[in-house]
Amino acid sequence: MSLFKDASLPAITAGFVAVLVSYSGPLAIFFQAAQSAEISNVMMTSWVWAISLGAAVSGIGLSLWLRVPVVTAWSAPGTALLVTLFPGLSLNEAIGAYLTAAVILFLIGVTGTFDRIVRAIPPGIASAMMAGILFQFGVGVFAALETVPALAIGMLVAYLTFKRLTPRYSLVLLLVVGVVLAVVLEGASLDGVSVQLAAPQFIRPEWSWHATLSLAIPLVLVSLTGQFLPGMAILRTSGYDTPARPIITAASLTSLATACFGGITTVVAAITAALCTGREAHEDPDRRYVAGVANGLFYLVGACFAGTIVALFTSLPGEFVAVLAGLALIGAITGNLSAATDHKEHLEASVITFIATASGINLLGLGSAFWGVVVGALAYQLLHRPFALPGRREASSANARS
Amino acid sequence: MKHLEKGVGLASAPRDFLRDLNADNLSAGLVAGIFGLSAGIIHIGAGTAAGLPQEFTLLWVISYLLINGLFGLFLPAYYRLPLPMANSIPGALLFAAIIPIVGLNEALGATLIAGAIALVVGLAGWMSLVMRLMPMPIVMGMVAGVLLKFGTNMVMPLQNALLPAAVMILSFFFAARYLRRVPPLVVTLLVGVGYMAISGADFSSVAFSFRLPEFIMPSFTLEAFLAYGLPLALILVGMETPAGVGLVKGMGYQEAPANAITALGGIGTMLSAFFNLHSTCIAAPMTGICSGPEAGSHDKRWVAAVIVGIIFVVAAPFYGFVFSLIEAMPSYFIAIIAGLALLRVIGSAMHITFSGKHEVGAMFSFLIAVSGVEIFGIGASFWALVLGVAISMLVEFKDFEFSVASPGRRKADVTAR
């Protein structure tokens, strides 16, 4: 089997680092979602088991099949959505929405309409909504400054230092330093952390309009624009001319399978993908797929010991998780805000999308991500569509020049 | 006096005012003026919370309108720049809280010293130096963070007053697209008033009143200076002026007179101390409304700021009446108008924040300003600047350009809108 012939230490390390980064940063958001849903550790273990297994199966399968380093993970902006929706949304409704989202993504995948749909969404609006969803996590870092100043400042300084010195490992090192700081400064105890095998819990799905509009639709949108789009772009800029169809189809089928155990949509990784597709993974692009396989295998290990991971996070203070999640997302927030404000031709619509999403408004039982898209699309149609007559603006800019 | 910037002059100001007056800057000035009048509610609220007599809080707001208004007439007219003057809200909260502790005359004495400090900073030319060394993305990150709250305050009323809020916001978008000759803000204002007329807002508590500011003699104690005077000076020099000047520069007025704004604010604050008032300075939200794209053509936006001054001075003696009028209006009304007026300003500020250089520092500046975190009793906008620059130096030192020469680069695309 050629996999063993192609395997190399750098590729396996790349896969390992990608998994470690995922568990260090994005998992903290999922954990905050679990806290807002007020679920038990057993249930949380099942969630982590499901998302890890989904990432493992789809990642290994796609990497081997396509011979391309396809790194899959769970939808990080999707988990961010959850934080605001729980506990108003029931667990069963959330699972129903996961299934709805998976079906929609499957249809988009098999029909091959991904590129067309992505092109139809104004880029500034998509980025603005992403930024709005993630924004509260960034602000949370500074809210923690008032409650646990020493821990927050320590982690902030550590983050900035590691970002300067070793950007690649900064999140992993931040997790280590953060755990030490939490134990020393806040008196957190790690006694409850032990090696234990995970047992999945079945959750009966329930379909509702409320969950479909508040969760499933925004979940599809952020998964397409926030994960599949940048993920595919990373693959293509690394020189892999892979079609989107098999990847989205396989990922959505995995999502369907894991949903009932609490696994949110499986997608192409955006934050960690670059670790496995670049030169650090291997000099020879044709042997980098091993990094994708290794990434999947390490996720499999993570899935087995999901209980241990959950125990580690629950024994640390909530502020620690908040600061970790916020710092892990700073890069993504900055990237999305600069993309949102880059498109000057529809800046107003992007800004109002961002404001409405970030406001956390809850209207008619629907979350702010949904309203952000509604308000943004409306503003875009009214203010910026080509057939709108821009006479007023032209007149005022002519005056400015005179 | 050599550091004070020269302006156009006052001689032809009344004639130029009439020449440059148009529907756009009139409506922006009107909205900013209404916004400034409504800010008096914050003062009255803070005063009531601190247990000050209503008699005093009313006098306080009347002084702020008259004194801030007079300075707000002069400054924009002299420089022909959209520089409306008001007072510091964080300063107001501090002032109200300190009066029961140190006494009114003592608090005003500390105000006088804080004004003198601002005057010295302006005369020495330090403010323009700081503004030149401070990277623009970091300053605008702070400005965008401060103004973002006005944006979210605009959408929040959708939650409990869905119909009027949706109608007002939609009227703005529709007017922006279909009514090209009328400023959209005017349409929204009229729609809002129309809705209140139909839905029957309760104006029975509106009562007429007339009062003028009263003279009072400040006195000096070290305790009042340390607890309130020094923080106030920091607020004026470190928060209010950089926010205002940064905002005006971001809107394409690179020649904004940083030293003169600081020095004049200092004189205004010293004068304020004799009339029950805590400060006179440039005001960021009103500056945003007057200097932003909603105020029409770029070289005529100064008119909007002058209109704010006129509104303040005229309304001052009747503030008891104005206050009862504002109280009778639903709170979402002004929140929506102000948010819409600032929408494009927030957009421009965010565009500059994320324009590329100093990305990490600018992001942190933005986040800190939004978080509203207070450290050592000093507000978030100050820490946004300090920590933003410090972080930027740590992470992206290469982006700094340490040239004291004036950056002549104009944000042409901002001005064109």
XYZ file of N, CA and C in Angstrom, chain B residues 24-204:
543
model
N -28.657 68.959 2.791
C -27.900 67.887 3.434
C -27.298 68.341 4.768
N -26.563 69.474 4.738
C -25.918 69.860 5.997
C -26.938 70.407 6.989
N -28.041 70.968 6.489
C -29.108 71.406 7.402
C -29.685 70.202 8.150
N -29.973 69.124 7.393
C -30.591 67.976 8.064
C -29.606 67.295 9.000
N -28.329 67.206 8.595
C -27.332 66.598 9.476
C -27.170 67.429 10.747
N -27.121 68.758 10.586
C -27.001 69.641 11.751
C -28.197 69.499 12.676
N -29.367 69.400 12.066
C -30.603 69.241 12.842
C -30.564 67.948 13.652
N -30.166 66.864 12.978
C -30.114 65.569 13.664
C -29.073 65.592 14.785
N -27.884 66.148 14.479
C -26.841 66.223 15.511
C -27.311 67.089 16.670
N -28.015 68.181 16.351
C -28.523 69.076 17.400
C -29.531 68.364 18.286
N -30.465 67.652 17.672
C -31.463 66.910 18.451
C -30.764 65.868 19.317
N -29.757 65.208 18.705
C -29.004 64.208 19.458
C -28.335 64.853 20.677
N -27.707 66.033 20.457
C -27.035 66.738 21.557
C -28.018 67.148 22.647
N -29.206 67.616 22.231
C -30.223 67.996 23.219
C -30.640 66.781 24.044
N -30.780 65.643 23.356
C -31.240 64.453 24.070
C -30.175 63.939 25.029
N -28.889 64.281 24.765
C -27.820 63.828 25.662
C -28.000 64.416 27.061
N -28.709 65.536 27.150
C -28.970 66.131 28.454
C -29.682 65.175 29.399
N -30.425 64.238 28.822
C -31.110 63.238 29.651
C -30.089 62.436 30.455
N -28.929 62.162 29.835
C -27.888 61.400 30.536
C -27.411 62.193 31.757
N -27.225 63.512 31.570
C -26.769 64.356 32.682
C -27.805 64.346 33.799
N -29.049 64.518 33.410
C -30.099 64.570 34.435
C -30.206 63.230 35.147
N -30.077 62.150 34.351
C -30.115 60.817 34.944
C -28.968 60.605 35.916
N -27.751 61.009 35.491
C -26.577 60.828 36.344
C -26.718 61.653 37.620
N -27.216 62.893 37.459
C -27.391 63.768 38.616
C -28.408 63.194 39.598
N -29.510 62.692 39.062
C -30.543 62.108 39.917
C -30.002 60.890 40.661
N -29.239 60.060 39.912
C -28.675 58.855 40.535
C -27.721 59.218 41.668
N -27.010 60.346 41.527
C -26.058 60.754 42.559
C -26.749 61.526 43.684
N -28.058 61.708 43.590
C -28.804 62.389 44.650
C -28.711 63.909 44.595
N -28.383 64.455 43.422
C -28.321 65.917 43.302
C -29.737 66.468 43.080
N -30.026 67.667 43.574
C -31.364 68.222 43.376
C -31.653 68.497 41.898
N -32.903 68.301 41.499
C -33.311 68.504 40.108
C -33.030 69.942 39.660
N -33.221 70.874 40.588
C -32.908 72.281 40.390
C -31.504 72.447 39.787
N -30.536 71.734 40.381
C -29.153 71.851 39.921
C -28.944 71.184 38.576
N -29.460 69.951 38.391
C -29.207 69.237 37.141
C -29.739 70.026 35.944
N -30.870 70.675 36.124
C -31.425 71.477 35.032
C -30.485 72.641 34.695
N -29.990 73.284 35.744
C -29.073 74.407 35.564
C -27.792 73.950 34.848
N -27.365 72.786 35.225
C -26.163 72.168 34.631
C -26.341 72.027 33.118
N -27.463 71.443 32.706
C -27.694 71.205 31.277
C -27.864 72.534 30.536
N -28.523 73.512 31.164
C -28.700 74.817 30.523
C -27.337 75.455 30.266
N -26.415 75.344 31.238
C -25.067 75.878 31.050
C -24.356 75.153 29.926
N -24.530 73.835 29.883
C -23.804 73.087 28.850
C -24.273 73.493 27.471
N -25.565 73.675 27.311
C -26.051 74.060 25.985
C -25.546 75.444 25.599
N -25.593 76.383 26.535
C -25.222 77.761 26.198
C -23.717 77.885 25.962
N -22.920 77.371 26.900
C -21.464 77.539 26.780
C -20.912 76.676 25.653
N -21.262 75.378 25.644
C -20.795 74.504 24.559
C -21.287 75.041 23.215
N -22.516 75.527 23.197
C -23.091 76.047 21.964
C -22.336 77.261 21.437
N -21.971 78.192 22.333
C -21.232 79.382 21.900
C -19.882 79.000 21.307
N -19.168 78.092 21.993
C -17.888 77.632 21.443
C -18.105 76.861 20.140
N -19.214 76.141 20.083
C -19.533 75.363 18.887
C -19.950 76.236 17.715
N -20.334 77.479 17.974
C -20.592 78.430 16.886
C -19.275 78.928 16.319
N -18.362 79.240 17.225
C -17.122 79.905 16.851
C -16.144 78.982 16.118
N -15.896 77.801 16.708
C -14.844 76.924 16.184
C -15.094 76.483 14.733
N -16.255 75.918 14.417
C -16.462 75.511 13.018
C -16.507 76.700 12.060
N -17.025 77.826 12.512
C -17.108 78.980 11.627
C -15.714 79.522 11.326
N -14.828 79.505 12.327
C -13.484 80.047 12.133
C -12.650 79.149 11.223
N -12.772 77.822 11.439
C -11.959 76.894 10.652
C -12.668 76.374 9.403
N -13.970 76.627 9.293
C -14.779 76.078 8.189
C -14.645 74.552 8.137
N -14.674 73.954 9.327
C -14.591 72.501 9.436
C -15.725 72.018 10.338
N -16.227 70.795 10.103
C -17.328 70.285 10.930
C -16.846 69.870 12.317
N -16.737 70.846 13.227
C -16.217 70.580 14.572
C -17.227 71.018 15.624
N -18.315 70.270 15.814
C -19.291 70.681 16.832
C -18.721 70.489 18.233
N -19.085 71.372 19.148
C -18.579 71.281 20.510
C -19.706 70.844 21.443
N -19.323 70.020 22.434
C -20.260 69.645 23.491
C -19.422 69.360 24.724
N -19.857 68.438 25.575
C -19.039 68.134 26.735
C -18.861 66.639 26.857
N -17.990 66.253 27.777
C -17.631 64.848 27.894
C -18.668 64.092 28.725
N -19.238 63.034 28.159
C -20.217 62.228 28.907
C -19.536 61.457 30.052
N -18.392 60.768 29.796
C -17.728 60.137 30.943
C -17.388 61.164 32.025
N -16.968 62.366 31.573
C -16.685 63.440 32.519
C -17.921 63.820 33.322
N -19.071 63.830 32.648
C -20.318 64.198 33.323
C -20.668 63.192 34.414
N -20.490 61.905 34.108
C -20.806 60.872 35.088
C -19.894 60.999 36.304
N -18.611 61.274 36.024
C -17.630 61.457 37.097
C -17.998 62.666 37.958
N -18.371 63.754 37.297
C -18.730 65.021 37.949
C -19.912 64.812 38.893
N -20.963 64.177 38.369
C -22.154 63.969 39.193
C -21.827 63.110 40.410
N -20.948 62.123 40.206
C -20.634 61.207 41.313
C -19.764 61.870 42.373
N -18.948 62.862 41.964
C -17.972 63.423 42.903
C -18.571 64.567 43.730
N -19.619 65.218 43.226
C -20.168 66.388 43.938
C -20.590 66.047 45.374
N -21.327 64.947 45.596
C -21.702 64.648 46.987
C -20.486 64.395 47.877
N -19.363 64.006 47.302
C -18.191 63.646 48.107
C -17.348 64.874 48.436
N -17.016 65.691 47.414
C -16.104 66.826 47.673
C -16.826 68.170 47.709
N -18.060 68.237 47.275
C -18.773 69.509 47.240
C -18.732 70.133 45.859
N -19.744 70.939 45.529
C -19.876 71.507 44.188
C -18.751 72.489 43.856
N -18.497 73.435 44.762
C -17.481 74.454 44.466
C -16.105 73.823 44.284
N -15.820 72.803 45.093
C -14.530 72.126 45.003
C -14.418 71.352 43.692
N -15.499 70.685 43.304
C -15.486 69.951 42.027
C -15.249 70.915 40.878
N -15.874 72.080 40.950
C -15.691 73.057 39.868
C -14.276 73.615 39.872
N -13.665 73.723 41.041
C -12.261 74.146 41.107
C -11.372 73.154 40.368
N -11.640 71.852 40.584
C -10.875 70.818 39.886
C -11.127 70.882 38.384
N -12.361 71.218 37.999
C -12.680 71.411 36.582
C -11.810 72.503 35.973
N -11.663 73.602 36.731
C -10.865 74.740 36.256
C -9.431 74.303 35.977
N -8.858 73.504 36.903
C -7.476 73.057 36.710
C -7.385 72.109 35.511
N -8.371 71.203 35.382
C -8.365 70.279 34.240
C -8.397 71.064 32.930
N -9.207 72.130 32.894
C -9.266 72.979 31.703
C -7.913 73.613 31.429
N -7.241 74.078 32.506
C -5.930 74.713 32.333
C -4.922 73.718 31.768
N -4.999 72.450 32.227
C -4.087 71.424 31.708
C -4.307 71.231 30.205
N -5.582 71.127 29.805
C -5.887 70.966 28.381
C -5.376 72.158 27.584
N -5.526 73.353 28.158
C -5.063 74.570 27.475
C -3.554 74.509 27.230
N -2.811 74.083 28.269
C -1.355 74.009 28.148
C -0.970 72.974 27.083
N -1.640 71.812 27.111
C -1.336 70.761 26.125
C -1.563 71.289 24.711
N -2.647 72.033 24.534
C -2.939 72.587 23.217
C -1.921 73.633 22.803
N -1.613 74.565 23.720
C -0.684 75.649 23.389
C 0.713 75.114 23.117
N 1.094 74.054 23.825
C 2.440 73.510 23.647
C 2.567 72.710 22.354
N 1.438 72.439 21.713
C 1.491 71.734 20.438
C 1.651 70.230 20.582
N 1.381 69.703 21.784
C 1.580 68.265 21.992
C 0.501 67.430 21.315
N -0.700 68.014 21.219
C -1.795 67.202 20.693
C -1.570 66.825 19.231
N -1.128 67.794 18.414
C -0.941 67.469 17.000
C 0.200 66.477 16.841
N 1.191 66.559 17.728
C 2.314 65.626 17.683
C 1.819 64.205 17.949
N 1.017 64.084 19.027
C 0.481 62.764 19.380
C -0.362 62.224 18.240
N -1.206 63.088 17.663
C -2.097 62.631 16.604
C -1.320 62.199 15.360
N -0.153 62.824 15.143
C 0.646 62.430 13.972
C 1.367 61.111 14.204
N 1.810 60.886 15.451
C 2.551 59.656 15.737
C 1.615 58.460 15.899
N 0.383 58.749 16.293
C -0.582 57.670 16.516
C -1.038 57.118 15.168
N -0.850 55.814 14.910
C -1.268 55.282 13.601
C -2.781 55.420 13.408
N -3.149 55.881 12.227
C -4.561 56.145 11.920
C -5.464 54.913 12.104
N -5.056 53.719 11.652
C -5.960 52.565 11.866
C -6.282 52.338 13.335
N -5.322 52.608 14.219
C -5.572 52.370 15.643
C -6.529 53.428 16.197
N -6.334 54.686 15.785
C -7.252 55.746 16.221
C -8.662 55.452 15.706
N -8.751 55.055 14.433
C -10.078 54.821 13.867
C -10.708 53.548 14.431
N -9.887 52.597 14.850
C -10.416 51.421 15.531
C -11.132 51.840 16.802
N -10.503 52.764 17.535
C -11.128 53.275 18.755
C -12.420 54.030 18.425
N -12.355 54.888 17.404
C -13.538 55.665 17.021
C -14.682 54.735 16.603
N -14.358 53.749 15.769
C -15.387 52.810 15.313
C -15.982 52.054 16.500
N -15.120 51.698 17.454
C -15.600 50.985 18.629
C -16.526 51.834 19.473
N -16.195 53.128 19.614
C -17.041 54.032 20.392
C -18.390 54.223 19.698
N -18.354 54.339 18.365
C -19.585 54.633 17.631
C -20.453 53.399 17.397
N -19.840 52.197 17.486
C -20.598 50.984 17.185
C -21.847 50.856 18.055
N -21.720 51.311 19.308
C -22.850 51.245 20.237
C -24.068 51.986 19.667
N -23.826 53.098 18.985
C -24.945 53.850 18.406
C -25.587 53.058 17.272
N -24.749 52.253 16.588
C -25.295 51.378 15.556
C -26.171 50.285 16.146
N -25.684 49.617 17.199
C -26.492 48.540 17.781
C -27.715 49.113 18.491
N -27.592 50.320 19.064
C -28.762 50.959 19.677
C -29.852 51.226 18.643
N -29.441 51.346 17.387
C -30.414 51.601 16.334
C -31.248 50.345 16.050
N -30.609 49.156 16.068
C -31.370 47.947 15.735
C -32.082 47.352 16.951
N -31.599 47.652 18.161
C -32.235 47.060 19.338
C -33.730 47.386 19.474
N -34.182 48.618 19.129
C -35.617 48.908 19.258
C -36.496 47.966 18.436
N -35.920 47.296 17.416
C -36.714 46.343 16.635
C -37.303 45.277 17.548
N -36.637 45.043 18.690
C -37.071 43.986 19.595
C -38.385 44.319 20.298
N -38.523 45.558 20.797
C -39.742 45.857 21.544
C -40.627 46.912 20.903
N -40.172 47.537 19.807
C -41.038 48.468 19.082
C -40.892 48.183 17.598
N -41.228 46.943 17.221
C -40.926 46.458 15.868
C -41.486 47.350 14.773
N -42.776 47.678 14.871
C -43.404 48.389 13.755
C -42.784 49.771 13.513
N -42.790 50.677 14.521
C -42.208 51.996 14.242
C -40.730 51.931 13.892
N -39.973 51.037 14.545
C -38.540 50.952 14.258
C -38.305 50.484 12.837
N -39.038 49.435 12.419
C -38.875 48.919 11.064
C -39.287 49.964 10.034
N -40.388 50.677 10.310
C -40.858 51.691 9.364
C -39.821 52.801 9.216
N -39.251 53.241 10.344
C -38.265 54.326 10.265
C -37.019 53.893 9.509
N -36.497 52.697 9.823
C -35.271 52.234 9.171
C -35.516 52.010 7.674
N -36.662 51.391 7.354
C -36.966 51.159 5.944
C -37.128 52.471 5.185
N -37.743 53.461 5.845
C -37.949 54.741 5.155
C -36.606 55.350 4.766
N -35.599 55.137 5.590
C -34.262 55.659 5.281
C -33.719 54.997 4.018
N -33.822 53.660 3.946
C -33.297 52.949 2.780
C -34.068 53.309 1.509
N -35.407 53.353 1.647
C -36.205 53.683 0.466
C -35.915 55.106 -0.009
N -35.793 56.029 0.954
C -35.519 57.420 0.580
C -34.147 57.529 -0.069
N -33.179 56.775 0.457
C -31.830 56.834 -0.112
C -31.857 56.373 -1.560
N -32.794 55.463 -1.877
C -32.804 54.957 -3.242
C -33.728 55.747 -4.167
N -34.915 56.094 -3.678
C -35.908 56.636 -4.603
C -36.083 58.150 -4.538
N -35.798 58.771 -3.407
C -35.990 60.226 -3.309
C -34.635 60.901 -3.334
N -34.146 61.144 -4.514
C -32.774 61.599 -4.594
C -32.588 63.070 -4.215
N -33.669 63.832 -4.143
C -33.500 65.254 -3.860
C -33.656 65.574 -2.365
N -34.238 64.650 -1.619
C -34.452 64.899 -0.189
C -33.458 64.054 0.610
N -32.759 64.646 1.595
C -31.865 63.838 2.423
C -32.665 62.745 3.142
N -32.187 61.490 3.097
C -32.940 60.391 3.701
C -33.213 60.606 5.196
N -32.300 61.318 5.884
C -32.506 61.538 7.312
C -33.761 62.356 7.580
N -34.008 63.335 6.696
C -35.203 64.170 6.859
C -36.459 63.323 6.704
N -36.407 62.427 5.705
C -37.554 61.548 5.481
C -37.819 60.702 6.731
N -36.753 60.128 7.280
C -36.898 59.279 8.470
C -37.443 60.085 9.649
N -36.917 61.298 9.797
C -37.383 62.184 10.871
C -38.890 62.435 10.746
N -39.306 62.759 9.522
C -40.722 63.044 9.292
C -41.574 61.801 9.500
N -41.076 60.662 9.019
C -41.830 59.416 9.186
C -41.996 59.112 10.676
N -40.917 59.312 11.440
C -40.976 59.053 12.882
C -41.983 59.959 13.571
N -41.926 61.255 13.245
C -42.875 62.202 13.841
C -44.296 61.848 13.429
N -44.457 61.495 12.134
C -45.771 61.113 11.631
C -46.320 59.918 12.385
N -45.458 58.926 12.627
C -45.913 57.741 13.344
C -46.368 58.102 14.753
N -45.589 58.988 15.403
C -45.959 59.384 16.768
C -47.284 60.127 16.780
N -47.491 60.959 15.736
C -48.740 61.711 15.664
C -49.930 60.766 15.519
N -49.763 59.753 14.676
C -50.865 58.811 14.443
C -51.095 57.934 15.669
N -49.979 57.418 16.221
C -50.121 56.485 17.340
C -50.475 57.219 18.635
N -50.394 58.573 18.607
C -50.837 59.348 19.754
C -49.894 59.298 20.949
N -48.638 59.807 20.762
C -47.729 59.910 21.898
C -48.310 60.905 22.910
N -48.016 60.680 24.175
C -48.624 61.467 25.251
C -47.781 62.718 25.539
N -48.250 63.874 25.096
C -47.496 65.117 25.302
C -48.073 65.954 26.444
N -48.871 65.349 27.315
C -49.550 66.122 28.357
C -48.571 66.639 29.418
